Amino acid sequence: MTTDQTNPHARAGDLLLPAGPPRAFAIYAFRAHETAGRQPASAIPAALAARGIAVLAVDLGSSQAAADSTSADDHDAAVLRRAVDTLRAHHPAPSLLIGHSAAGPPILAAAASVTDVRAVVTVGSPAPRSRLRVGVPLLVLHAPRDPVVSAREASRVFAAVSHRKSFIALDGVNHAVSEPHRARHVAGLITAWAEPYLPDPPPSLPLDPAESVVVTDAGTGRYTQKITAGRHLLTADEPVSVGGTDAGPTPYDLLLAALGACTSMTLRMYADRNGLPLHRTTMRLRHDRVHAKDCAQTEQNIGKLSRIRREIDIEGPLNDQERQRLIETTDRCPVHHTLSSEIVFETTEA
C-alpha cells in the first residue's frame, strides 16, 4: 500500500511513508470542488511524508449538486471511517486529519467521532453548513486569492469551529497546491503548527556500524579521513593548497561521484528495462556556487545557492527520442531526488 516517494502527487488510496520511522500518521481527504473542474493533484501528501508524517490519501469522490443531502454526508462519513479502519489495521491510528477543498467540511465533521485524532487542518476549504464542536485544535489554511473557494469561506470555516484554532494565509499558492515547492512550504506550516499535538517521536536507536558509513580521522594528515562503507575502504582529503595532503578526493568530489554513479546506474536500469541499445554512459560533474537571480530553476533571487552541472556522454545506436528519454530519466536517480528534496539531519553523540 506504500507508494513511490519520487512521485510528488498522491493518488486516492496511496499510503505515503517517510524514509524513517513515521513521526505520526495522517489522513488527507480531497475532492474537487464543484466549480474547480479538473484540477491537478496536490503535492501536499508527498511533502508531508518528506517531513516524517505518514499520509493516507483518500478521495471522497466528485462534487455533485446534491452534496448537501443527508445521503452525501453519510457517504463521506462512511468513506472516512473505512480509511481510519484501514490505517488502524496495519498502523497506528491517525493523529492528524487534513481536509482539502470540498473535503474540508466532511473532515471537520469526522473529527468529532474519530478517536485518537489530535489536530485537524483544512486547506482551501468551503465552510460547513453549521457551527461544529470539533474538540481538537484546528488550523485553517487558505490562499487569499483562491479563485475556486473565496477567502470569505475561510473566515466562515474559522467562525464555525468553537475550539482552539489558527489561521494562516497561503500567499501565492494555487487551490490544488500542486507545485512541489509550494507544497513543501505548506507541509512545513502544518508540521510546525501540529508539533505540540502530535505523539512523542520514537526514540533514536544507535546506528548499526554494519549498516552505516563510518568516517574516522586517519591520523596521517591534517584533514585525511578513512571511510569504511561495508567491506570497502575509501580515503578523503583536501588539496595541498588548503592544508591537506591530497591523499584522496575531497568531500565534494565524493558527493559528485555518488550522484554520477547513481545517475549512470539509473540510466542502465531504465535502458535494460525498456530494451534500449545503450552501450555506455560517461558522466562529468561539477559543483559551484551561483547567484540565485542567475538560476532559472528557483524563485529565490537573493544570495547564492549551490549548482551541480551534469554532462553526459551516451554511447549506443539510439535515436533522438531514445536519447531524450534517457536524459529525462536522470532526474529519477535516487541520489538526485535526495539532494533536491528537504533533508532532516539528526546528530547525536555516540
mmCIF file of C-alpha atoms in Angstrom:
data_model
loop_
_atom_site.group_PDB
_atom_site.id
_atom_site.type_symbol
_atom_site.label_atom_id
_atom_site.label_comp_id
_atom_site.label_asym_id
_atom_site.label_seq_id
_atom_site.Cartn_x
_atom_site.Cartn_y
_atom_site.Cartn_z
ATOM 1 C CA MET A 1 0.000 0.000 0.000
ATOM 2 C CA THR A 2 3.035 2.251 0.023
ATOM 3 C CA THR A 3 3.736 4.451 -2.972
ATOM 4 C CA ASP A 4 6.781 5.677 -4.878
ATOM 5 C CA GLN A 5 8.321 8.570 -2.959
ATOM 6 C CA THR A 6 9.707 10.089 -6.181
ATOM 7 C CA ASN A 7 6.152 10.838 -7.296
ATOM 8 C CA PRO A 8 5.229 14.285 -5.918
ATOM 9 C CA HIS A 9 1.493 13.646 -6.202
ATOM 10 C CA ALA A 10 -0.649 11.160 -4.322
ATOM 11 C CA ARG A 11 -3.496 9.123 -5.769
ATOM 12 C CA ALA A 12 -6.540 8.015 -3.815
ATOM 13 C CA GLY A 13 -5.706 5.147 -1.520
ATOM 14 C CA ASP A 14 -1.968 5.805 -1.516
ATOM 15 C CA LEU A 15 -0.146 5.476 1.783
ATOM 16 C CA LEU A 16 2.975 7.608 1.620
ATOM 17 C CA LEU A 17 5.554 6.578 4.200
ATOM 18 C CA PRO A 18 8.594 8.648 5.186
ATOM 19 C CA ALA A 19 12.094 7.274 4.783
ATOM 20 C CA GLY A 20 12.466 6.695 8.526
ATOM 21 C CA PRO A 21 10.059 5.834 11.363
ATOM 22 C CA PRO A 22 6.888 7.963 10.967
ATOM 23 C CA ARG A 23 6.514 10.883 13.363
ATOM 24 C CA ALA A 24 2.746 10.417 13.122
ATOM 25 C CA PHE A 25 0.032 9.168 10.757
ATOM 26 C CA ALA A 26 -2.413 11.436 8.949
ATOM 27 C CA ILE A 27 -5.442 11.085 6.699
ATOM 28 C CA TYR A 28 -5.531 13.550 3.817
ATOM 29 C CA ALA A 29 -9.009 13.752 2.250
ATOM 30 C CA PHE A 30 -9.659 15.546 -1.016
ATOM 31 C CA ARG A 31 -12.424 16.079 -3.525
ATOM 32 C CA ALA A 32 -12.557 18.511 -6.411
ATOM 33 C CA HIS A 33 -14.788 21.467 -5.606
ATOM 34 C CA GLU A 34 -17.788 21.650 -7.926
ATOM 35 C CA THR A 35 -16.524 24.917 -9.500
ATOM 36 C CA ALA A 36 -12.949 23.702 -9.934
ATOM 37 C CA GLY A 37 -13.482 21.272 -12.800
ATOM 38 C CA ARG A 38 -10.452 19.082 -13.485
ATOM 39 C CA GLN A 39 -7.691 20.259 -11.166
ATOM 40 C CA PRO A 40 -4.167 18.855 -10.739
ATOM 41 C CA ALA A 41 -3.398 16.547 -7.859
ATOM 42 C CA SER A 42 -1.970 18.071 -4.710
ATOM 43 C CA ALA A 43 1.686 17.626 -3.758
ATOM 44 C CA ILE A 44 0.929 18.091 -0.046
ATOM 45 C CA PRO A 45 0.887 14.361 0.922
ATOM 46 C CA ALA A 46 4.353 13.708 -0.516
ATOM 47 C CA ALA A 47 5.686 16.882 1.110
ATOM 48 C CA LEU A 48 4.333 15.780 4.492
ATOM 49 C CA ALA A 49 5.896 12.328 4.056
ATOM 50 C CA ALA A 50 9.236 14.039 3.425
ATOM 51 C CA ARG A 51 8.794 15.691 6.839
ATOM 52 C CA GLY A 52 8.192 12.432 8.638
ATOM 53 C CA ILE A 53 4.372 12.275 8.543
ATOM 54 C CA ALA A 54 2.873 9.124 7.001
ATOM 55 C CA VAL A 55 -0.167 10.105 4.913
ATOM 56 C CA LEU A 56 -3.104 8.036 3.658
ATOM 57 C CA ALA A 57 -4.722 9.916 0.746
ATOM 58 C CA VAL A 58 -8.498 9.436 0.490
ATOM 59 C CA ASP A 59 -10.694 10.562 -2.419
ATOM 60 C CA LEU A 60 -14.258 11.322 -1.309
ATOM 61 C CA GLY A 61 -15.494 11.325 -4.897
ATOM 62 C CA SER A 62 -16.606 14.085 -7.262
ATOM 63 C CA SER A 63 -18.712 17.022 -6.111
ATOM 64 C CA GLN A 64 -22.396 16.800 -7.004
ATOM 65 C CA ALA A 65 -25.230 19.238 -6.972
ATOM 66 C CA ALA A 66 -26.813 17.201 -4.168
ATOM 67 C CA ALA A 67 -23.748 17.481 -1.959
ATOM 68 C CA ASP A 68 -25.862 18.991 0.823
ATOM 69 C CA SER A 69 -28.073 15.925 1.083
ATOM 70 C CA THR A 70 -28.049 13.595 4.086
ATOM 71 C CA SER A 71 -27.043 10.654 1.884
ATOM 72 C CA ALA A 72 -23.929 12.528 0.715
ATOM 73 C CA ASP A 73 -22.976 13.263 4.329
ATOM 74 C CA ASP A 74 -23.439 9.594 5.202
ATOM 75 C CA HIS A 75 -21.317 8.583 2.199
ATOM 76 C CA ASP A 76 -18.452 10.885 3.225
ATOM 77 C CA ALA A 77 -18.599 9.657 6.821
ATOM 78 C CA ALA A 78 -18.524 6.022 5.690
ATOM 79 C CA VAL A 79 -15.535 6.603 3.371
ATOM 80 C CA LEU A 80 -13.580 8.300 6.158
ATOM 81 C CA ARG A 81 -14.477 5.553 8.661
ATOM 82 C CA ARG A 82 -13.182 2.926 6.232
ATOM 83 C CA ALA A 83 -9.990 4.934 5.767
ATOM 84 C CA VAL A 84 -9.441 5.111 9.525
ATOM 85 C CA ASP A 85 -10.120 1.382 9.909
ATOM 86 C CA THR A 86 -7.754 0.572 7.009
ATOM 87 C CA LEU A 87 -4.985 2.600 8.605
ATOM 88 C CA ARG A 88 -5.553 1.118 12.058
ATOM 89 C CA ALA A 89 -5.458 -2.428 10.691
ATOM 90 C CA HIS A 90 -1.740 -2.132 9.933
ATOM 91 C CA HIS A 91 -0.515 1.097 11.540
ATOM 92 C CA PRO A 92 -1.228 3.467 14.438
ATOM 93 C CA ALA A 93 -4.463 5.463 14.358
ATOM 94 C CA PRO A 94 -4.318 8.821 12.566
ATOM 95 C CA SER A 95 -3.271 11.730 14.782
ATOM 96 C CA LEU A 96 -3.925 14.350 12.105
ATOM 97 C CA LEU A 97 -6.893 14.847 9.763
ATOM 98 C CA ILE A 98 -6.482 17.098 6.721
ATOM 99 C CA GLY A 99 -9.370 18.162 4.507
ATOM 100 C CA HIS A 100 -8.521 19.822 1.197
ATOM 101 C CA SER A 101 -11.001 21.775 -0.910
ATOM 102 C CA ALA A 102 -14.543 20.335 -0.719
ATOM 103 C CA ALA A 103 -13.318 17.581 1.641
ATOM 104 C CA GLY A 104 -12.858 20.163 4.408
ATOM 105 C CA PRO A 105 -16.401 20.013 5.874
ATOM 106 C CA PRO A 106 -16.506 16.163 5.980
ATOM 107 C CA ILE A 107 -13.127 16.113 7.738
ATOM 108 C CA LEU A 108 -14.360 18.649 10.300
ATOM 109 C CA ALA A 109 -17.466 16.528 10.904
ATOM 110 C CA ALA A 110 -15.384 13.349 11.247
ATOM 111 C CA ALA A 111 -13.003 14.913 13.764
ATOM 112 C CA ALA A 112 -15.643 14.767 16.474
ATOM 113 C CA SER A 113 -16.101 10.993 16.140
ATOM 114 C CA VAL A 114 -12.627 9.637 15.288
ATOM 115 C CA THR A 115 -10.783 8.725 18.472
ATOM 116 C CA ASP A 116 -7.053 9.460 18.848
ATOM 117 C CA VAL A 117 -7.206 12.430 16.458
ATOM 118 C CA ARG A 118 -5.175 15.272 17.955
ATOM 119 C CA ALA A 119 -5.472 18.043 15.355
ATOM 120 C CA VAL A 120 -7.369 18.975 12.193
ATOM 121 C CA VAL A 121 -6.306 21.045 9.171
ATOM 122 C CA THR A 122 -8.377 22.471 6.314
ATOM 123 C CA VAL A 123 -6.783 23.709 3.071
ATOM 124 C CA GLY A 124 -8.777 25.887 0.679
ATOM 125 C CA SER A 125 -11.987 24.570 2.190
ATOM 126 C CA PRO A 126 -15.542 25.860 1.950
ATOM 127 C CA ALA A 127 -17.367 26.360 5.227
ATOM 128 C CA PRO A 128 -19.541 23.694 6.862
ATOM 129 C CA ARG A 129 -23.271 24.321 6.900
ATOM 130 C CA SER A 130 -23.436 24.747 10.676
ATOM 131 C CA ARG A 131 -21.290 25.509 13.702
ATOM 132 C CA LEU A 132 -19.275 22.493 14.871
ATOM 133 C CA ARG A 133 -17.699 21.287 18.095
ATOM 134 C CA VAL A 134 -14.564 19.704 16.677
ATOM 135 C CA GLY A 135 -12.949 19.086 20.068
ATOM 136 C CA VAL A 136 -9.326 19.294 18.846
ATOM 137 C CA PRO A 137 -7.169 22.202 17.616
ATOM 138 C CA LEU A 138 -7.885 23.427 14.088
ATOM 139 C CA LEU A 139 -5.594 25.057 11.512
ATOM 140 C CA VAL A 140 -7.249 26.872 8.600
ATOM 141 C CA LEU A 141 -5.019 27.364 5.528
ATOM 142 C CA HIS A 142 -6.339 29.403 2.630
ATOM 143 C CA ALA A 143 -4.941 31.387 -0.294
ATOM 144 C CA PRO A 144 -6.329 34.958 -0.193
ATOM 145 C CA ARG A 145 -6.751 34.966 -3.987
ATOM 146 C CA ASP A 146 -8.050 31.414 -4.361
ATOM 147 C CA PRO A 147 -10.301 31.543 -7.467
ATOM 148 C CA VAL A 148 -12.098 28.318 -6.545
ATOM 149 C CA VAL A 149 -13.043 28.888 -2.897
ATOM 150 C CA SER A 150 -13.176 32.506 -1.774
ATOM 151 C CA ALA A 151 -11.391 33.864 1.281
ATOM 152 C CA ARG A 152 -14.803 34.588 2.814
ATOM 153 C CA GLU A 153 -15.310 30.828 3.081
ATOM 154 C CA ALA A 154 -12.091 30.547 5.106
ATOM 155 C CA SER A 155 -13.441 33.120 7.556
ATOM 156 C CA ARG A 156 -16.653 31.114 7.839
ATOM 157 C CA VAL A 157 -14.671 27.893 8.480
ATOM 158 C CA PHE A 158 -12.782 29.666 11.236
ATOM 159 C CA ALA A 159 -16.015 31.016 12.770
ATOM 160 C CA ALA A 160 -17.825 27.664 12.539
ATOM 161 C CA VAL A 161 -15.473 25.967 14.994
ATOM 162 C CA SER A 162 -15.503 26.888 18.646
ATOM 163 C CA HIS A 163 -12.318 25.106 19.800
ATOM 164 C CA ARG A 164 -8.672 26.252 19.679
ATOM 165 C CA LYS A 165 -7.972 27.446 16.154
ATOM 166 C CA SER A 166 -5.374 29.180 13.999
ATOM 167 C CA PHE A 167 -5.471 30.802 10.560
ATOM 168 C CA ILE A 168 -2.607 31.131 8.057
ATOM 169 C CA ALA A 169 -2.865 32.829 4.649
ATOM 170 C CA LEU A 170 -1.145 30.985 1.793
ATOM 171 C CA ASP A 171 0.132 33.785 -0.406
ATOM 172 C CA GLY A 172 0.933 32.726 -3.965
ATOM 173 C CA VAL A 173 -0.396 29.170 -3.581
ATOM 174 C CA ASN A 174 -2.849 27.736 -6.107
ATOM 175 C CA HIS A 175 -6.007 25.994 -4.960
ATOM 176 C CA ALA A 176 -4.719 22.469 -5.545
ATOM 177 C CA VAL A 177 -1.259 23.188 -4.049
ATOM 178 C CA SER A 178 0.087 21.180 -6.963
ATOM 179 C CA GLU A 179 3.532 22.813 -7.189
ATOM 180 C CA PRO A 180 6.040 20.774 -5.136
ATOM 181 C CA HIS A 181 7.945 23.798 -3.812
ATOM 182 C CA ARG A 182 4.686 25.397 -2.613
ATOM 183 C CA ALA A 183 3.597 22.082 -1.096
ATOM 184 C CA ARG A 184 6.857 21.858 0.851
ATOM 185 C CA HIS A 185 6.103 25.291 2.312
ATOM 186 C CA VAL A 186 2.556 24.253 3.255
ATOM 187 C CA ALA A 187 3.801 20.963 4.753
ATOM 188 C CA GLY A 188 6.289 22.929 6.844
ATOM 189 C CA LEU A 189 3.496 25.134 8.180
ATOM 190 C CA ILE A 190 1.337 22.113 9.020
ATOM 191 C CA THR A 191 4.080 20.152 10.806
ATOM 192 C CA ALA A 192 5.323 23.189 12.753
ATOM 193 C CA TRP A 193 1.790 24.032 13.903
ATOM 194 C CA ALA A 194 0.869 20.413 14.729
ATOM 195 C CA GLU A 195 4.128 19.615 16.567
ATOM 196 C CA PRO A 196 2.749 20.259 20.107
ATOM 197 C CA TYR A 197 -0.233 17.983 19.436
ATOM 198 C CA LEU A 198 1.487 15.002 17.811
ATOM 199 C CA PRO A 199 2.661 11.896 19.703
ATOM 200 C CA ASP A 200 6.174 11.926 21.114
ATOM 201 C CA PRO A 201 8.704 10.945 18.427
ATOM 202 C CA PRO A 202 10.113 7.410 18.642
ATOM 203 C CA PRO A 203 13.444 7.234 20.470
ATOM 204 C CA SER A 204 16.504 7.314 18.253
ATOM 205 C CA LEU A 205 18.295 3.972 18.078
ATOM 206 C CA PRO A 206 22.075 3.778 17.876
ATOM 207 C CA LEU A 207 23.336 3.310 14.331
ATOM 208 C CA ASP A 208 24.430 -0.208 13.420
ATOM 209 C CA PRO A 209 28.061 0.019 12.229
ATOM 210 C CA ALA A 210 27.408 -2.815 9.764
ATOM 211 C CA GLU A 211 24.722 -0.717 8.061
ATOM 212 C CA SER A 212 26.479 2.653 8.345
ATOM 213 C CA VAL A 213 29.178 4.567 6.536
ATOM 214 C CA VAL A 214 31.920 5.122 9.129
ATOM 215 C CA VAL A 215 34.278 8.082 8.755
ATOM 216 C CA THR A 216 37.355 8.278 11.009
ATOM 217 C CA ASP A 217 40.281 10.692 11.201
ATOM 218 C CA ALA A 218 43.069 8.705 9.518
ATOM 219 C CA GLY A 219 45.826 10.330 11.573
ATOM 220 C CA THR A 220 48.102 10.556 8.533
ATOM 221 C CA GLY A 221 47.358 14.122 7.525
ATOM 222 C CA ARG A 222 45.651 17.241 8.799
ATOM 223 C CA TYR A 223 42.356 16.512 7.016
ATOM 224 C CA THR A 224 42.772 12.918 5.798
ATOM 225 C CA GLN A 225 39.770 10.710 6.580
ATOM 226 C CA LYS A 226 39.373 6.948 6.440
ATOM 227 C CA ILE A 227 35.938 5.925 5.128
ATOM 228 C CA THR A 228 34.543 2.434 5.664
ATOM 229 C CA ALA A 229 31.432 1.504 3.678
ATOM 230 C CA GLY A 230 30.639 -2.134 4.332
ATOM 231 C CA ARG A 231 33.747 -4.035 3.225
ATOM 232 C CA HIS A 232 35.006 -1.128 1.108
ATOM 233 C CA LEU A 233 37.709 1.296 2.260
ATOM 234 C CA LEU A 234 37.986 4.822 0.825
ATOM 235 C CA THR A 235 40.042 7.919 1.627
ATOM 236 C CA ALA A 236 39.007 11.566 1.608
ATOM 237 C CA ASP A 237 41.290 14.593 1.889
ATOM 238 C CA GLU A 238 41.728 18.223 0.874
ATOM 239 C CA PRO A 239 44.174 19.656 -1.680
ATOM 240 C CA VAL A 240 47.620 20.767 -0.590
ATOM 241 C CA SER A 241 46.603 24.350 -1.376
ATOM 242 C CA VAL A 242 44.251 24.411 1.637
ATOM 243 C CA GLY A 243 46.423 22.413 4.050
ATOM 244 C CA GLY A 244 45.609 18.840 3.077
ATOM 245 C CA THR A 245 47.848 16.148 1.613
ATOM 246 C CA ASP A 246 45.688 15.297 -1.421
ATOM 247 C CA ALA A 247 45.553 11.646 -0.315
ATOM 248 C CA GLY A 248 42.062 11.215 -1.739
ATOM 249 C CA PRO A 249 39.116 13.027 -3.315
ATOM 250 C CA THR A 250 37.539 15.958 -1.490
ATOM 251 C CA PRO A 251 34.116 15.613 0.186
ATOM 252 C CA TYR A 252 32.501 17.441 -2.734
ATOM 253 C CA ASP A 253 34.281 15.136 -5.182
ATOM 254 C CA LEU A 254 32.753 12.184 -3.337
ATOM 255 C CA LEU A 255 29.338 13.841 -3.406
ATOM 256 C CA LEU A 256 29.562 14.353 -7.175
ATOM 257 C CA ALA A 257 30.843 10.790 -7.581
ATOM 258 C CA ALA A 258 27.815 9.452 -5.692
ATOM 259 C CA LEU A 259 25.439 11.465 -7.879
ATOM 260 C CA GLY A 260 27.219 10.474 -11.087
ATOM 261 C CA ALA A 261 27.346 6.787 -10.177
ATOM 262 C CA CYS A 262 23.678 6.727 -9.175
ATOM 263 C CA THR A 263 22.665 8.573 -12.351
ATOM 264 C CA SER A 264 24.600 6.138 -14.536
ATOM 265 C CA MET A 265 23.083 3.150 -12.715
ATOM 266 C CA THR A 266 19.597 4.630 -13.153
ATOM 267 C CA LEU A 267 20.121 5.047 -16.907
ATOM 268 C CA ARG A 268 21.424 1.479 -17.213
ATOM 269 C CA MET A 269 18.420 0.147 -15.292
ATOM 270 C CA TYR A 270 15.997 2.166 -17.457
ATOM 271 C CA ALA A 271 17.681 1.121 -20.709
ATOM 272 C CA ASP A 272 17.681 -2.575 -19.790
ATOM 273 C CA ARG A 273 14.069 -2.444 -18.665
ATOM 274 C CA ASN A 274 12.916 -0.767 -21.880
ATOM 275 C CA GLY A 275 15.170 -2.620 -24.326
ATOM 276 C CA LEU A 276 17.203 0.437 -25.362
ATOM 277 C CA PRO A 277 20.596 -0.281 -27.026
ATOM 278 C CA LEU A 278 22.645 1.720 -24.522
ATOM 279 C CA HIS A 279 26.314 0.712 -24.607
ATOM 280 C CA ARG A 280 27.911 3.047 -22.079
ATOM 281 C CA THR A 281 27.454 6.373 -20.294
ATOM 282 C CA THR A 282 30.156 8.758 -19.096
ATOM 283 C CA MET A 283 29.338 11.448 -16.534
ATOM 284 C CA ARG A 284 31.214 14.681 -15.965
ATOM 285 C CA LEU A 285 30.011 16.649 -12.951
ATOM 286 C CA ARG A 286 30.971 19.982 -11.435
ATOM 287 C CA HIS A 287 29.831 21.858 -8.352
ATOM 288 C CA ASP A 288 29.943 25.613 -7.895
ATOM 289 C CA ARG A 289 28.068 28.495 -6.291
ATOM 290 C CA VAL A 290 25.982 30.928 -8.311
ATOM 291 C CA HIS A 291 23.876 33.985 -7.595
ATOM 292 C CA ALA A 292 20.279 32.902 -7.084
ATOM 293 C CA LYS A 293 18.991 35.531 -9.537
ATOM 294 C CA ASP A 294 21.010 33.865 -12.323
ATOM 295 C CA CYS A 295 19.420 30.439 -11.813
ATOM 296 C CA ALA A 296 16.235 29.745 -13.788
ATOM 297 C CA GLN A 297 15.278 26.684 -11.697
ATOM 298 C CA THR A 298 14.421 28.567 -8.491
ATOM 299 C CA GLU A 299 12.243 31.505 -7.499
ATOM 300 C CA GLN A 300 14.814 32.590 -4.942
ATOM 301 C CA ASN A 301 16.523 35.796 -6.074
ATOM 302 C CA ILE A 302 18.697 36.745 -3.100
ATOM 303 C CA GLY A 303 22.096 35.333 -2.147
ATOM 304 C CA LYS A 304 23.911 32.354 -3.611
ATOM 305 C CA LEU A 305 22.994 28.715 -3.990
ATOM 306 C CA SER A 306 24.751 25.506 -4.968
ATOM 307 C CA ARG A 307 24.690 24.407 -8.597
ATOM 308 C CA ILE A 308 25.613 20.961 -9.895
ATOM 309 C CA ARG A 309 26.223 20.667 -13.621
ATOM 310 C CA ARG A 310 25.977 17.204 -15.138
ATOM 311 C CA GLU A 311 27.249 16.476 -18.667
ATOM 312 C CA ILE A 312 26.507 13.005 -20.039
ATOM 313 C CA ASP A 313 28.007 11.120 -22.964
ATOM 314 C CA ILE A 314 25.552 8.465 -24.160
ATOM 315 C CA GLU A 315 27.029 5.758 -26.389
ATOM 316 C CA GLY A 316 24.955 3.370 -28.467
ATOM 317 C CA PRO A 317 22.801 3.211 -31.635
ATOM 318 C CA LEU A 318 19.989 5.258 -30.115
ATOM 319 C CA ASN A 319 17.661 7.610 -31.972
ATOM 320 C CA ASP A 320 16.998 11.186 -30.818
ATOM 321 C CA GLN A 321 13.790 10.236 -28.998
ATOM 322 C CA GLU A 322 15.511 7.441 -27.050
ATOM 323 C CA ARG A 323 18.376 9.753 -26.105
ATOM 324 C CA GLN A 324 15.906 12.359 -24.874
ATOM 325 C CA ARG A 325 14.121 9.729 -22.790
ATOM 326 C CA LEU A 326 17.415 8.810 -21.142
ATOM 327 C CA ILE A 327 18.244 12.452 -20.403
ATOM 328 C CA GLU A 328 14.809 12.922 -18.800
ATOM 329 C CA THR A 329 15.406 9.797 -16.708
ATOM 330 C CA THR A 330 18.440 11.343 -14.968
ATOM 331 C CA ASP A 331 16.152 13.202 -12.542
ATOM 332 C CA ARG A 332 14.742 9.864 -11.350
ATOM 333 C CA CYS A 333 18.091 8.962 -9.796
ATOM 334 C CA PRO A 334 17.518 8.394 -6.027
ATOM 335 C CA VAL A 335 20.596 10.430 -5.056
ATOM 336 C CA HIS A 336 19.351 13.287 -7.286
ATOM 337 C CA HIS A 337 15.979 13.055 -5.546
ATOM 338 C CA THR A 338 17.622 13.107 -2.108
ATOM 339 C CA LEU A 339 19.776 16.137 -2.920
ATOM 340 C CA SER A 340 16.846 18.095 -4.378
ATOM 341 C CA SER A 341 14.412 17.375 -1.521
ATOM 342 C CA GLU A 342 14.348 18.632 2.039
ATOM 343 C CA ILE A 343 16.681 16.627 4.289
ATOM 344 C CA VAL A 344 16.370 16.174 8.058
ATOM 345 C CA PHE A 345 19.682 15.814 9.906
ATOM 346 C CA GLU A 346 19.914 14.137 13.302
ATOM 347 C CA THR A 347 23.261 14.325 15.130
ATOM 348 C CA THR A 348 23.896 12.575 18.447
ATOM 349 C CA GLU A 349 26.957 11.806 20.496
ATOM 350 C CA ALA A 350 27.765 8.073 20.416
#
